[in-house]
Short mmCIF file of C-alpha atoms and ligand atoms in Angstrom, two decimals:
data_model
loop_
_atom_site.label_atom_id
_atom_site.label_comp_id
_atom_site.label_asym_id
_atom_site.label_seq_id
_atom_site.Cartn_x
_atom_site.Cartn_y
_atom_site.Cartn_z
CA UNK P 1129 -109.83 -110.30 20.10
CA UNK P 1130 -108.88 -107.80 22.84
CA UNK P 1131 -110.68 -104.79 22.79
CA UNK P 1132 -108.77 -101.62 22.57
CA UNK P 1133 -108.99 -98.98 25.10
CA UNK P 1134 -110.97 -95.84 23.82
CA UNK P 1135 -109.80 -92.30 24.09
CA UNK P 1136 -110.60 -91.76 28.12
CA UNK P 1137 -112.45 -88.19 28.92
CA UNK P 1138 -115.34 -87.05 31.28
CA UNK P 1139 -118.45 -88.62 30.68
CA UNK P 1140 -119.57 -84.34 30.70
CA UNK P 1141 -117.28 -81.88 29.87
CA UNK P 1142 -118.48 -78.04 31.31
CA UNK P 1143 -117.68 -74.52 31.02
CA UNK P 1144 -117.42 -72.11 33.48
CA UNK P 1145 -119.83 -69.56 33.71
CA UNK P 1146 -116.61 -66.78 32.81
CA UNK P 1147 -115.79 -68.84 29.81
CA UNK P 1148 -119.53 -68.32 28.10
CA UNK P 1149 -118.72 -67.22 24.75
CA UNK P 1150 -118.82 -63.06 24.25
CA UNK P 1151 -120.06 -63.19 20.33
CA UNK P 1152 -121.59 -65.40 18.14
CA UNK P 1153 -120.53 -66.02 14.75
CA UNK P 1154 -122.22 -65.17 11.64
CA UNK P 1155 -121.28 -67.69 8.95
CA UNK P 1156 -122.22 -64.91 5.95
CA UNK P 1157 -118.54 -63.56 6.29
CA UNK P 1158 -116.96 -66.61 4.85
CA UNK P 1159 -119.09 -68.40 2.56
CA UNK P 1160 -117.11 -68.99 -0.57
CA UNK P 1161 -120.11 -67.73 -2.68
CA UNK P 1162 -122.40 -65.19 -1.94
CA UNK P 1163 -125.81 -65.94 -0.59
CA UNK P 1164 -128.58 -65.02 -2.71
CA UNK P 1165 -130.63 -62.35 -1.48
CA UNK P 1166 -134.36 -62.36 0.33
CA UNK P 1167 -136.83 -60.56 -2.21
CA UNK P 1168 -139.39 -58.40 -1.22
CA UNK P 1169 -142.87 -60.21 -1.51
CA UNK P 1170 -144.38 -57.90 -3.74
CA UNK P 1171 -142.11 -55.69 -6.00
CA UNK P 1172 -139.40 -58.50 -5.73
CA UNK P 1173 -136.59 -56.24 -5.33
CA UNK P 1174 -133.75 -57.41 -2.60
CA UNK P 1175 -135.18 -56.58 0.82
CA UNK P 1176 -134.20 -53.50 3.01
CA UNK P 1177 -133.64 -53.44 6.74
CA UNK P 1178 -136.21 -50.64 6.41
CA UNK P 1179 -138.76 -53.63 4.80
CA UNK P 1180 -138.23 -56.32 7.44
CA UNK P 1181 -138.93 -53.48 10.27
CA UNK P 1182 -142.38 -53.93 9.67
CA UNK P 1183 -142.29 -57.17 11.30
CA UNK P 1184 -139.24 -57.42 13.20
CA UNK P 1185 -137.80 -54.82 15.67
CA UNK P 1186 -134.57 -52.76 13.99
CA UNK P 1187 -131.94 -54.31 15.57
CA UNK P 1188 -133.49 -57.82 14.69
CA UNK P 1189 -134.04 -56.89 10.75
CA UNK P 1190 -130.16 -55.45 11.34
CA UNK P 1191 -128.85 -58.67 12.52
CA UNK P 1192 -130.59 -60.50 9.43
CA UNK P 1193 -128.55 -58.53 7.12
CA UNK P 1194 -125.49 -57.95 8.51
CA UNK P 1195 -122.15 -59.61 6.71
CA UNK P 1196 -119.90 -58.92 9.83
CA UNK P 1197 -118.12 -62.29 11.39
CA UNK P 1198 -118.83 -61.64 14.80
CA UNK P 1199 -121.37 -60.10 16.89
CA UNK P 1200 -121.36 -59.08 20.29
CA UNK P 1201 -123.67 -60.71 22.56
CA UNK P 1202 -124.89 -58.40 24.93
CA UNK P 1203 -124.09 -58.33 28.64
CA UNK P 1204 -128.08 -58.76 29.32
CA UNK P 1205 -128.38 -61.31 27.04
CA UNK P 1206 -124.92 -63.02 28.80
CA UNK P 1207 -126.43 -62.71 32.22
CA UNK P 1208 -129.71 -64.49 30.93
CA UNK P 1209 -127.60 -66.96 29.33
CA UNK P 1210 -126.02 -67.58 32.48
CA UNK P 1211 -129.23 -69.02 34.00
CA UNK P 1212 -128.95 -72.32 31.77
CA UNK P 1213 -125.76 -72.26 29.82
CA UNK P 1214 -122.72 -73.19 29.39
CA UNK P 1215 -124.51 -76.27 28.39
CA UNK P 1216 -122.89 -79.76 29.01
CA UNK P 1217 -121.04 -81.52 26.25
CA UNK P 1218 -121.65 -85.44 27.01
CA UNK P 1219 -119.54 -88.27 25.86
CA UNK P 1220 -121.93 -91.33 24.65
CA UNK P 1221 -119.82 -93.72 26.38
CA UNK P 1222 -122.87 -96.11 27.11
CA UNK P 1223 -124.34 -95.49 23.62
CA UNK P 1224 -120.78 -96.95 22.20
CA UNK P 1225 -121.00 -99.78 23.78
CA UNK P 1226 -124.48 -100.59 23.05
CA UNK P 1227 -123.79 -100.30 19.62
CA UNK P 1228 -119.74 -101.67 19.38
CA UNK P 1229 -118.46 -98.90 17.51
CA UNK P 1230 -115.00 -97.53 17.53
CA UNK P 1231 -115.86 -94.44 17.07
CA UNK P 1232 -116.47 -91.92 19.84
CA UNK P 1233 -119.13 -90.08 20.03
CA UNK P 1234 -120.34 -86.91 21.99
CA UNK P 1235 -123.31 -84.75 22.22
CA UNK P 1236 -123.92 -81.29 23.18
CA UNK P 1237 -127.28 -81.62 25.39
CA UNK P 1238 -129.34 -78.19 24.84
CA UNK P 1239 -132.25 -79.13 27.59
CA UNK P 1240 -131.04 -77.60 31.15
CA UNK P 1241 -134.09 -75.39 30.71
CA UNK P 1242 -138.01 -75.78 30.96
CA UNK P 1243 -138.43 -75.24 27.39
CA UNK P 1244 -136.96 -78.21 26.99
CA UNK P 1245 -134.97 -77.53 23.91
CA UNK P 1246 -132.37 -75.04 22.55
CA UNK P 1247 -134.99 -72.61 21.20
CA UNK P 1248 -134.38 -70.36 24.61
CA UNK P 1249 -131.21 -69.23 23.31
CA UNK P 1250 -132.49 -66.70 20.00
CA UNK P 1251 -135.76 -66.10 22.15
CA UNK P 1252 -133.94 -64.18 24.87
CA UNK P 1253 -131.56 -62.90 22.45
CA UNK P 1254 -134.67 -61.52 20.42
CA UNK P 1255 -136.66 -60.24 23.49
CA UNK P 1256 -134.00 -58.56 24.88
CA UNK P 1257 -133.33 -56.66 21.02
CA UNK P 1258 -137.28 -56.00 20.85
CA UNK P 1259 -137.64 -54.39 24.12
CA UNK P 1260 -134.43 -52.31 23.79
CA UNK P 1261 -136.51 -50.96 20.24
CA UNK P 1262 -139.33 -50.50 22.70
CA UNK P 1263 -142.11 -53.33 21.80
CA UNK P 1264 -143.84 -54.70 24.23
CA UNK P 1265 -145.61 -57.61 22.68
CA UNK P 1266 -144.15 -59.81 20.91
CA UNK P 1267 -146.34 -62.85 18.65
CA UNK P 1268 -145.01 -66.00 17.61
CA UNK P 1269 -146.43 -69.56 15.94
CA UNK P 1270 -145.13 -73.00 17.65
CA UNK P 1271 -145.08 -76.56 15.99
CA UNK P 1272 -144.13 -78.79 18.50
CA UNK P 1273 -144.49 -75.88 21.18
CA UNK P 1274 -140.81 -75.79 22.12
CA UNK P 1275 -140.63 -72.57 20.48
CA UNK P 1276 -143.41 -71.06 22.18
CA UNK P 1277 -142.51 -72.36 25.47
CA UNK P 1278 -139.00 -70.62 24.84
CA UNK P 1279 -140.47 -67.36 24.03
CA UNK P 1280 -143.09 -66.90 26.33
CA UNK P 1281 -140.42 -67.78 29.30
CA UNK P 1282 -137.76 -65.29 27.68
CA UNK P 1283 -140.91 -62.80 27.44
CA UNK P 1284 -141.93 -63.01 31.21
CA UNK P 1285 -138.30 -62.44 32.15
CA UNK P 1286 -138.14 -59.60 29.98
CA UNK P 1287 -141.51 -58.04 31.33
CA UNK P 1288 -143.31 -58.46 28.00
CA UNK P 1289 -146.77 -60.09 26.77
CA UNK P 1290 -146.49 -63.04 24.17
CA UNK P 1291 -148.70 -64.24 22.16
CA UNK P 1292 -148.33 -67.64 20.83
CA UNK P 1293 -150.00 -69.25 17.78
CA UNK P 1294 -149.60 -73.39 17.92
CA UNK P 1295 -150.40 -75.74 15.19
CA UNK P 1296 -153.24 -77.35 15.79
CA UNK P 1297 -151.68 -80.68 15.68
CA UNK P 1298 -149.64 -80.33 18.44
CA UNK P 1299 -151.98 -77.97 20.20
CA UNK P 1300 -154.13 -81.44 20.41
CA UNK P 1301 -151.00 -83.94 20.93
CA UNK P 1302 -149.57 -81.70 23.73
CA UNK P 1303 -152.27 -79.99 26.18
CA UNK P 1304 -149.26 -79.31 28.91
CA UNK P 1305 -147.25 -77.76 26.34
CA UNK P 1306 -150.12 -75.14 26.12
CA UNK P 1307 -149.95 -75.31 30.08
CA UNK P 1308 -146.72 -74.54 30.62
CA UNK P 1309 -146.87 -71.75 27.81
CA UNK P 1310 -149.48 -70.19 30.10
CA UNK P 1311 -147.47 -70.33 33.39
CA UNK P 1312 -145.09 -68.16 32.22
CA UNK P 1313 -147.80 -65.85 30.52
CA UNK P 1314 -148.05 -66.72 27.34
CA UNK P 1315 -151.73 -66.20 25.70
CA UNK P 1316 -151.42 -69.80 23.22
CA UNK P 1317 -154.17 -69.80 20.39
CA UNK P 1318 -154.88 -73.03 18.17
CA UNK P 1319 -153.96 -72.17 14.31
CA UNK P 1320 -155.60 -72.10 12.34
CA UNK P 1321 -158.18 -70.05 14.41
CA UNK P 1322 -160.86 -67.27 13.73
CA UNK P 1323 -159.05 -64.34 15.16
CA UNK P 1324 -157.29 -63.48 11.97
CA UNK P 1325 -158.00 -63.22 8.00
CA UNK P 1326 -155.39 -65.67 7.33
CA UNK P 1327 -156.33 -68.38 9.89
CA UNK P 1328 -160.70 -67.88 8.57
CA UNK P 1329 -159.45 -68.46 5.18
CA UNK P 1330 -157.95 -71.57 5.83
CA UNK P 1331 -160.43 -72.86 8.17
CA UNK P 1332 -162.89 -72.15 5.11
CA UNK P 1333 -160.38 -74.08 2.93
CA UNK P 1334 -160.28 -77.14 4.98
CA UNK P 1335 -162.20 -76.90 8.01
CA UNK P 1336 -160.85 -79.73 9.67
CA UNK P 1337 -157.10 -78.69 8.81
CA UNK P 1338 -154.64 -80.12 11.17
CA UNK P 1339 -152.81 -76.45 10.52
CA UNK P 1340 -148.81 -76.06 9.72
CA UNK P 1341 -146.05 -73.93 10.47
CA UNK P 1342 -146.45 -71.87 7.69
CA UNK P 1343 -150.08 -71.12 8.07
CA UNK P 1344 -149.48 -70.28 12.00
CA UNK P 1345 -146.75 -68.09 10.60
CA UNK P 1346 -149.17 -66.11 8.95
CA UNK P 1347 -151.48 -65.90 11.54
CA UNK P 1348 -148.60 -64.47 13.86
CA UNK P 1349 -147.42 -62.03 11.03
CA UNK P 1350 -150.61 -60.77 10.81
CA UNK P 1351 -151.28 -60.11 14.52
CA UNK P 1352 -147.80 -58.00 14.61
CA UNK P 1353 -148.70 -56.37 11.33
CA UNK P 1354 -152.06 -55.06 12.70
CA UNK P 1355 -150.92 -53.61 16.27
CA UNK P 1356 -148.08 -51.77 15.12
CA UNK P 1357 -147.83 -49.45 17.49
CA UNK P 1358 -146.85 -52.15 20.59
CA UNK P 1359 -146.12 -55.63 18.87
CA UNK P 1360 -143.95 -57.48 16.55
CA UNK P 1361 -143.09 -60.61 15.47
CA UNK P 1362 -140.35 -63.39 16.24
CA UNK P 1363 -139.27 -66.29 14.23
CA UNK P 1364 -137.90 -69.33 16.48
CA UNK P 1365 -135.79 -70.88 13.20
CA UNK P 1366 -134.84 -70.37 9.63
CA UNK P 1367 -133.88 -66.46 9.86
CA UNK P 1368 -130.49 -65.97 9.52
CA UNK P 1369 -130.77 -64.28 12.90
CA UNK P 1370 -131.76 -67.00 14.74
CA UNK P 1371 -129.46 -69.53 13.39
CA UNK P 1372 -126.87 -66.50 14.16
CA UNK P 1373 -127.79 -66.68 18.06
CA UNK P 1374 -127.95 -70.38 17.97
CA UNK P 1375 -123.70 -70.75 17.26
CA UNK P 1376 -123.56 -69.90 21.13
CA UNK P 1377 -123.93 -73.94 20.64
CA UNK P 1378 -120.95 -74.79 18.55
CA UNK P 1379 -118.74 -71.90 19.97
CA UNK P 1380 -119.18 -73.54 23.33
CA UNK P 1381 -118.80 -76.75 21.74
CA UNK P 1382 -115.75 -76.21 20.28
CA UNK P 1383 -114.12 -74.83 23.52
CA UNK P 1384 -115.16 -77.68 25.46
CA UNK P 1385 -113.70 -80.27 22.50
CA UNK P 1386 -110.59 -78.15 23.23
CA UNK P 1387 -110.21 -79.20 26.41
CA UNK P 1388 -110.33 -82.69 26.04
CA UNK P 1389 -108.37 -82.35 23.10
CA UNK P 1390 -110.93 -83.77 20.74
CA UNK P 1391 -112.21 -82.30 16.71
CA UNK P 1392 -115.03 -84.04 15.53
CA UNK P 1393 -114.77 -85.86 12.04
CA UNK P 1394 -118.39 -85.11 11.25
CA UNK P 1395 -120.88 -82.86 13.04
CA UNK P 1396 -125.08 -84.13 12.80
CA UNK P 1397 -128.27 -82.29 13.78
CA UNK P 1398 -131.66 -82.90 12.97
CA UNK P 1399 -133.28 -80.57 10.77
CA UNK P 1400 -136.37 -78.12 11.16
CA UNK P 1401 -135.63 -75.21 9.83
CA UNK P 1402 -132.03 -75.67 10.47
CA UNK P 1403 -131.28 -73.45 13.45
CA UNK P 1404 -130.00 -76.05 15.79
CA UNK P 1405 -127.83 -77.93 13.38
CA UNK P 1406 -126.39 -74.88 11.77
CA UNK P 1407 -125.98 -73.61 15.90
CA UNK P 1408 -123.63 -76.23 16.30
CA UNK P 1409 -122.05 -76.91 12.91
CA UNK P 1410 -120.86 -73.17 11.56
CA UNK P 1411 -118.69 -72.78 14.19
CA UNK P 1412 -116.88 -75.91 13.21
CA UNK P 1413 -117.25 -75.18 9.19
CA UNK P 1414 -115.87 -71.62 10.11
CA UNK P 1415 -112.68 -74.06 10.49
CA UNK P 1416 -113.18 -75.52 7.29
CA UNK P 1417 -114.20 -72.38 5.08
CA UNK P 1418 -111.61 -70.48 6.21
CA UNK P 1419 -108.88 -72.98 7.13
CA UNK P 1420 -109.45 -76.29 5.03
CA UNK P 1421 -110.00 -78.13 8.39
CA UNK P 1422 -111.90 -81.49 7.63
CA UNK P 1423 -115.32 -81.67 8.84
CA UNK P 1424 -118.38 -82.92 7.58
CA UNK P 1425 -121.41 -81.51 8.79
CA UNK P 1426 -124.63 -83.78 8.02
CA UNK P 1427 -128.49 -82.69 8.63
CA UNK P 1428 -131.15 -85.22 9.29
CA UNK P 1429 -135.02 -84.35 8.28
CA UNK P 1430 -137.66 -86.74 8.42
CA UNK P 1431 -139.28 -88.66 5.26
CA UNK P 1432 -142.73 -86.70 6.12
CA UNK P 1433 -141.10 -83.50 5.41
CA UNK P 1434 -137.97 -83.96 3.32
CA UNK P 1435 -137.31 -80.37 2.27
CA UNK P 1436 -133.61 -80.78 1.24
CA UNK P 1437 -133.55 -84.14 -0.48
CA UNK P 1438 -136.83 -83.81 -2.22
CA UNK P 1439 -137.66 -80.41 -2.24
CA UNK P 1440 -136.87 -77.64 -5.08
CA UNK P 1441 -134.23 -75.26 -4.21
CA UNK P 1442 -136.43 -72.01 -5.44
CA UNK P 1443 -137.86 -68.79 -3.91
CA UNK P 1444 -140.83 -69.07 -2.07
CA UNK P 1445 -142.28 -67.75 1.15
CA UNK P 1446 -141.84 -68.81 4.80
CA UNK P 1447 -145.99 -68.74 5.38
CA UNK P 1448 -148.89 -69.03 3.58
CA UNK P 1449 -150.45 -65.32 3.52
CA UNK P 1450 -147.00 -64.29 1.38
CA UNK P 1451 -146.65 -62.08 4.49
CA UNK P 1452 -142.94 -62.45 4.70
CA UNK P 1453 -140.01 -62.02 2.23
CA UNK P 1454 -139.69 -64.69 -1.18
CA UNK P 1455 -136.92 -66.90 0.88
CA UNK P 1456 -133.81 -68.82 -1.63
CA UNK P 1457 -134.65 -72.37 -0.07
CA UNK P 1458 -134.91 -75.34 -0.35
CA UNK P 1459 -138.60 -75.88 -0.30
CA UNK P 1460 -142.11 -78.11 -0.76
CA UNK P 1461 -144.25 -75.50 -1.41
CA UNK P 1462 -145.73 -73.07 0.96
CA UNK P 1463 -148.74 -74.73 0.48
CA UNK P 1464 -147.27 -78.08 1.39
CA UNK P 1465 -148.67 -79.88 4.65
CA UNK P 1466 -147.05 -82.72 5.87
CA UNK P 1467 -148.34 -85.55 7.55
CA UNK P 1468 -149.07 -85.64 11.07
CA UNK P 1469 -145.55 -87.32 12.32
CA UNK P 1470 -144.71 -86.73 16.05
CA UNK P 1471 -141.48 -84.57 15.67
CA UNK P 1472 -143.52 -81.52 15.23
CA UNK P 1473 -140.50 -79.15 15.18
CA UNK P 1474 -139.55 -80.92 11.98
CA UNK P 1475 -142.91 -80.23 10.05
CA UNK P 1476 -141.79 -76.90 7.97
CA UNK P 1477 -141.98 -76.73 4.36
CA UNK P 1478 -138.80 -75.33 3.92
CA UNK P 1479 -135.37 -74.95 5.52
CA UNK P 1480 -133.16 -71.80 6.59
CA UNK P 1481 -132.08 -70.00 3.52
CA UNK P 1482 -128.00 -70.10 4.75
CA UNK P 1483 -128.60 -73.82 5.29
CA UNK P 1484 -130.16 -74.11 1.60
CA UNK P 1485 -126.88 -72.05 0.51
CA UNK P 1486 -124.32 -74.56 2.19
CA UNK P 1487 -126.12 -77.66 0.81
CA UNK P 1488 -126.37 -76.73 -3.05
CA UNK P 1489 -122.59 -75.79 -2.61
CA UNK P 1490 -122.43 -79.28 -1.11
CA UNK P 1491 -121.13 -77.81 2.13
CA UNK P 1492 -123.26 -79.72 3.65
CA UNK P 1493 -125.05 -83.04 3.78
CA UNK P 1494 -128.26 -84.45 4.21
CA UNK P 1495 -129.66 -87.59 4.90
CA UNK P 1496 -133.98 -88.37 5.10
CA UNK P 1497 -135.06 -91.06 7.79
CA UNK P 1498 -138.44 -92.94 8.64
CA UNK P 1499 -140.47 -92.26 11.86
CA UNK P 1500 -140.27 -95.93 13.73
CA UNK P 1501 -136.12 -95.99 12.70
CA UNK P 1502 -135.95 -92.35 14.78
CA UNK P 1503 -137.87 -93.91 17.66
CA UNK P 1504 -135.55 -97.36 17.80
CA UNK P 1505 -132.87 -94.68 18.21
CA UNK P 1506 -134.89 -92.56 20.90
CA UNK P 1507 -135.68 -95.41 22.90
CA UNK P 1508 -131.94 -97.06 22.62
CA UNK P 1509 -130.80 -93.93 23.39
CA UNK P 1510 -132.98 -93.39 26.19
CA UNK P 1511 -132.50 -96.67 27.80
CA UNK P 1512 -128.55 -96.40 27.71
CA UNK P 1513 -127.73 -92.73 28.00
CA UNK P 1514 -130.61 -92.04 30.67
CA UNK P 1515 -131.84 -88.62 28.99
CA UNK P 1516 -135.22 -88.90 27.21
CA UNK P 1517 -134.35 -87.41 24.11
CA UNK P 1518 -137.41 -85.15 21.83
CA UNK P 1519 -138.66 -87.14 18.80
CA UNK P 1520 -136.89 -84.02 16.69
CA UNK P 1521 -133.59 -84.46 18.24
CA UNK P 1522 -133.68 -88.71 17.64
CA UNK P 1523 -133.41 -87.84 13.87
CA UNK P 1524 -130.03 -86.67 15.22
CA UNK P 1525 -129.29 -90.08 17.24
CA UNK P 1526 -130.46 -91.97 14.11
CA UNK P 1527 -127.75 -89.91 12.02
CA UNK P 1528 -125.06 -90.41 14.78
CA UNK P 1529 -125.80 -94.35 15.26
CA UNK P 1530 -126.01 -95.00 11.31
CA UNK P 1531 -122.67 -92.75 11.35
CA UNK P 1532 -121.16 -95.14 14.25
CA UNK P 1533 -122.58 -98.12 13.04
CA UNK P 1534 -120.24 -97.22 9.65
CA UNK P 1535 -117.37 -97.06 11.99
CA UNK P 1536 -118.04 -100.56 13.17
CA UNK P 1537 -117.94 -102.01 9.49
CA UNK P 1538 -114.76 -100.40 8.78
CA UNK P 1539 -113.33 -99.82 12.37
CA UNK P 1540 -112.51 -96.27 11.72
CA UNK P 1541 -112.09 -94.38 15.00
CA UNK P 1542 -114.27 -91.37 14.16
CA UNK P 1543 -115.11 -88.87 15.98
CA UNK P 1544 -119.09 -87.99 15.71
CA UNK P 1545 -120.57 -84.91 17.20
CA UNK P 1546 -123.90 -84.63 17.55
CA UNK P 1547 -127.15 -81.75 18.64
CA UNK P 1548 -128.88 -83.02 21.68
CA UNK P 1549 -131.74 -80.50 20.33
CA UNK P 1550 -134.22 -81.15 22.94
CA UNK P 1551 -135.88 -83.38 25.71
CA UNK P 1552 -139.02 -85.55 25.85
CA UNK P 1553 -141.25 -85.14 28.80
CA UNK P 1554 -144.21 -83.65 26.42
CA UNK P 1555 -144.01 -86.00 23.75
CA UNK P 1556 -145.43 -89.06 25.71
CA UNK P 1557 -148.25 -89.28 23.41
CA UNK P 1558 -145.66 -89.90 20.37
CA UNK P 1559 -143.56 -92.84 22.65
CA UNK P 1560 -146.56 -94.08 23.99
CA UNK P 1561 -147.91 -94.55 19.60
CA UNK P 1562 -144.46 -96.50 19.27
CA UNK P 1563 -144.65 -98.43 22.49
CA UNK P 1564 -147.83 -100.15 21.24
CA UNK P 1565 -146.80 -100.42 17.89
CA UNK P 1566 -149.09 -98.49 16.28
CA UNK P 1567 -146.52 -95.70 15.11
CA UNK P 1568 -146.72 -95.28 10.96
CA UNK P 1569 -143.72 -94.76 8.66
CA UNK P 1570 -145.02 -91.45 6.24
CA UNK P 1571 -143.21 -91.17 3.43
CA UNK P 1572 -144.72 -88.44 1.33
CA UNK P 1573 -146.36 -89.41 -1.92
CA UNK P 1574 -145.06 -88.08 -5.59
CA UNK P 1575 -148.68 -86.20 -5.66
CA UNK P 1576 -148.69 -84.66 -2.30
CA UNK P 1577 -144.92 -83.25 -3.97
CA UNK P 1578 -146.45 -82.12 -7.01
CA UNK P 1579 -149.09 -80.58 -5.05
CA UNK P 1580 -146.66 -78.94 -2.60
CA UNK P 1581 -143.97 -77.51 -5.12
CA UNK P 1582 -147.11 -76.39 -7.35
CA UNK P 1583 -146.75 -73.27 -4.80
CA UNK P 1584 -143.24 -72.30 -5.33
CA UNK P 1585 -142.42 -69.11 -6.85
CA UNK P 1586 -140.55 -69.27 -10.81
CA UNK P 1587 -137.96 -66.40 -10.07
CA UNK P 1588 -134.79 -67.80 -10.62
CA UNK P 1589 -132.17 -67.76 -7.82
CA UNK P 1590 -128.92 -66.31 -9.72
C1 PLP I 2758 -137.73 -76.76 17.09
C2 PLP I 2758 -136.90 -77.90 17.37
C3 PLP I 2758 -136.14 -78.50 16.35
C4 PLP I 2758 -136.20 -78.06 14.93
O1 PLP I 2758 -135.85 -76.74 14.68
P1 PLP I 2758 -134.46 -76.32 14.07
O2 PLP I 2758 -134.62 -74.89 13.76
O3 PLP I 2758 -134.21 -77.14 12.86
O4 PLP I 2758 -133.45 -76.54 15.12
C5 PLP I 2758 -135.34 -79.56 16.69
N1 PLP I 2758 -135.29 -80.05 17.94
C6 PLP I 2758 -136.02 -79.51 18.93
C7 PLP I 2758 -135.94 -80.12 20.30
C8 PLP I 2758 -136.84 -78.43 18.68
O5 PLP I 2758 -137.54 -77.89 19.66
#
């Protein structure tokens, strides 16, 4: 049978610097039903910007709140941008071939900085908004330590101290993560730890408690709420001003798919809290909210953690001090820890309330994948593509491929889109576990769900 010749285009696609996007897009103007609102943790009523200044700078809480479509992105923040972005949009030529699909597939690589992941684009956004409101330290928790890495670099550019609290899990897994925090500044503590209330209670809970997002959270929260003269805190996912900065992805995205004259048929990013999937995908559901374009946009979240397809969509709080507003999410349970799996970005009990929004109005889709399946993809993607993808953005490759390997059984020509999230270098320990075949499949138990959703909140989301 002759094979027929694909749709030719670069193998990269760029931007110039001059065609960086000048806003980024704020989905909450066109969703066809409102978004339920955050609820303040204590009297329940629908948080203020006045209540979220106690943690966040103004302009931050502002930004969380705000219905407008578009918001300008400062000319600081542009010029900051400048030093890694317009990021490249790649063409998976090699990975097509590796896996005979007709499809074409692309991916928009987010790792042209040391942080090694997109998180660098809200964290400069946010230090430039919390200097401007005059703070001048700024605390944060990391799970895989991509966040942290992000914000202490956008923090020593800025001139400010950062403070980062890491999961103890990865704090073990990745000692140069915690190095390269510390080159650029950053003071990196293990959570749960004894300089807080929150982190001594759960230390006397379970002392040897490999810690989670949430509880770090708190730790961070707490820190921020107990210097409030000089410090607040920052949030590298699930805020709706985070996934807000994180469209710079899609916007560029969708520029460069203009060029070559490509739309993609279905959009794919892993899922943490959401930020990086929703980055590239509400620019191209903007398209189909307000113009009926088709696109699909489909999130992938590991078994360990499976927030949307087995989690309750409820209220419940982003940490586990109830330091931060009740959140409408999809959850496990604040209380939920997940097993120790390697993509430690993914390891969040809950997801982005916006992203919770889109999926019960079956906006979008999600689909739950083992471990050792994500690291056949990392590794075939590695060895054909070259780029040593981050266990957290493989969920993505395992979407794409499933979503190719589709096209193959029914020869449709799709076009797939996926969120290079990240890259490898400090995650050695988790490809080195799969290498010698020693890498476990979690999937989480019906008791360990019970136990986690025992946590959620009863208010009803109306
Ligand atoms: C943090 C991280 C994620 C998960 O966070 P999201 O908010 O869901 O994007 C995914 N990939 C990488 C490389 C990360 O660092």
């Amino acid at each position: 049978m002759p094979t027929k010749l694909k749709k030719s285009v670069p193998h990269r696609t760029y931007l110039d610097e001059s065609e960086l996007p000048r806003d980024w897009y704020n989905i909450q103007a066109d969703l066809p039903t409102p978004m339920p609102p955050f609820l303040h943790p204590t009297t329940h009523a629908p948080v203020t910007v006045d209540d979220l200044c106690g943690i966040f700078a103004r302009p931050i809480a502002e930004q969380e709140l705000t219905k407008e479509r578009f918001i300008e992105i400062p000319d600081e923040v542009r010029a900051l941008y400048k030093t890694f972005r317009p990021s490249p949009l790649h063409r998976a030529y090699n990975l097509e071939k590796a896996i005979g699909t007709p499809a074409r597939i692309y991916y928009k690589f987010e790792s042209n900085n040391p942080s090694g992941s997109h998180k660098l684009n809200s964290a400069v956004a946010q230090v430039h908004f919390n200097k401007a409101a005059g703070v001048r330290r700024i605390t944060t928790e990391t799970g895989g330590g991509q966040w942290g890495s992000a914000l202490a670099i956008a923090s020593k550019m800025a001139g400010l101290d950062c403070t980062v609290y890491m999961v103890k899990v990865s704090y073990e897994q990745k000692p140069y993560r915690r190095i390269l925090m510390e080159t650029y500044g950053g003071q990196v503590v293990a959570s749960p730890s004894n300089t807080t209330e929150a982190g001594r209670k759960m230390l006397a809970a379970h002392p040897d408690s490999l810690g989670s997002l949430g509880g770090a959270i708190s730790e961070a929260v707490e820190d921020a709420l107990t210097h409030p003269e000089t410090t607040r805190y920052a949030l590298g996912s699930v805020l709706n001003h985070v996934l807000l900065h994180q469209t710079i992805i899609g916007l560029e995205a969708k520029k460069q798919m203009e060029k070559i004259d490509e739309y993609p048929d279905v959009v794919i990013g892993c899922c943490g809290g959401g930020s990086n999937f929703s980055g590239l995908a509400h620019p191209f559901l903007m398209d189909r909210l307000r113009e009926g374009r088709q696109v699909r946009a489909v999130t992938i979240e590991p078994m360990a953690c499976p927030s949307l397809t087995r989690g309750k969509y409820a209220y419940d709080f982003g940490d586990l001090s109830h330091f931060t507003p009740l959140m409408p999410m999809y959850t496990l349970g604040h209380m939920f820890e997940p097993p120790g799996i390697h993509a430690g970005g993914l390891r969040y009990h809950g997801v982005a309330p916006i992203l919770a929004h889109l999926f019960h109005e079956g906006i979008v889709e999600c689909e739950a994948v083992f471990q050792r399946d994500v690291f056949d993809a990392a590794v075939l993607f590695a060895q054909n593509e070259v780029i040593l993808p981050a266990p957290e953005s493989a969920h993505a490759i395992l979407g794409a491929i499933n979503e190719a390997k589709r096209c193959a059984q029914t020869g449709e020509e799709k076009v797939i889109l996926f969120s290079l999230s990240g890259c490898g270098y400090f995650d050695m320990s988790a490809y080195k576990s799969y290498l010698s075949g020693d890498m476990k499949n979690y999937a989480i138990t019906d008791e360990l769900l019970a136990s986690g959703l025992n946590s959620v909140s009863d208010i009803p989301i109306s």
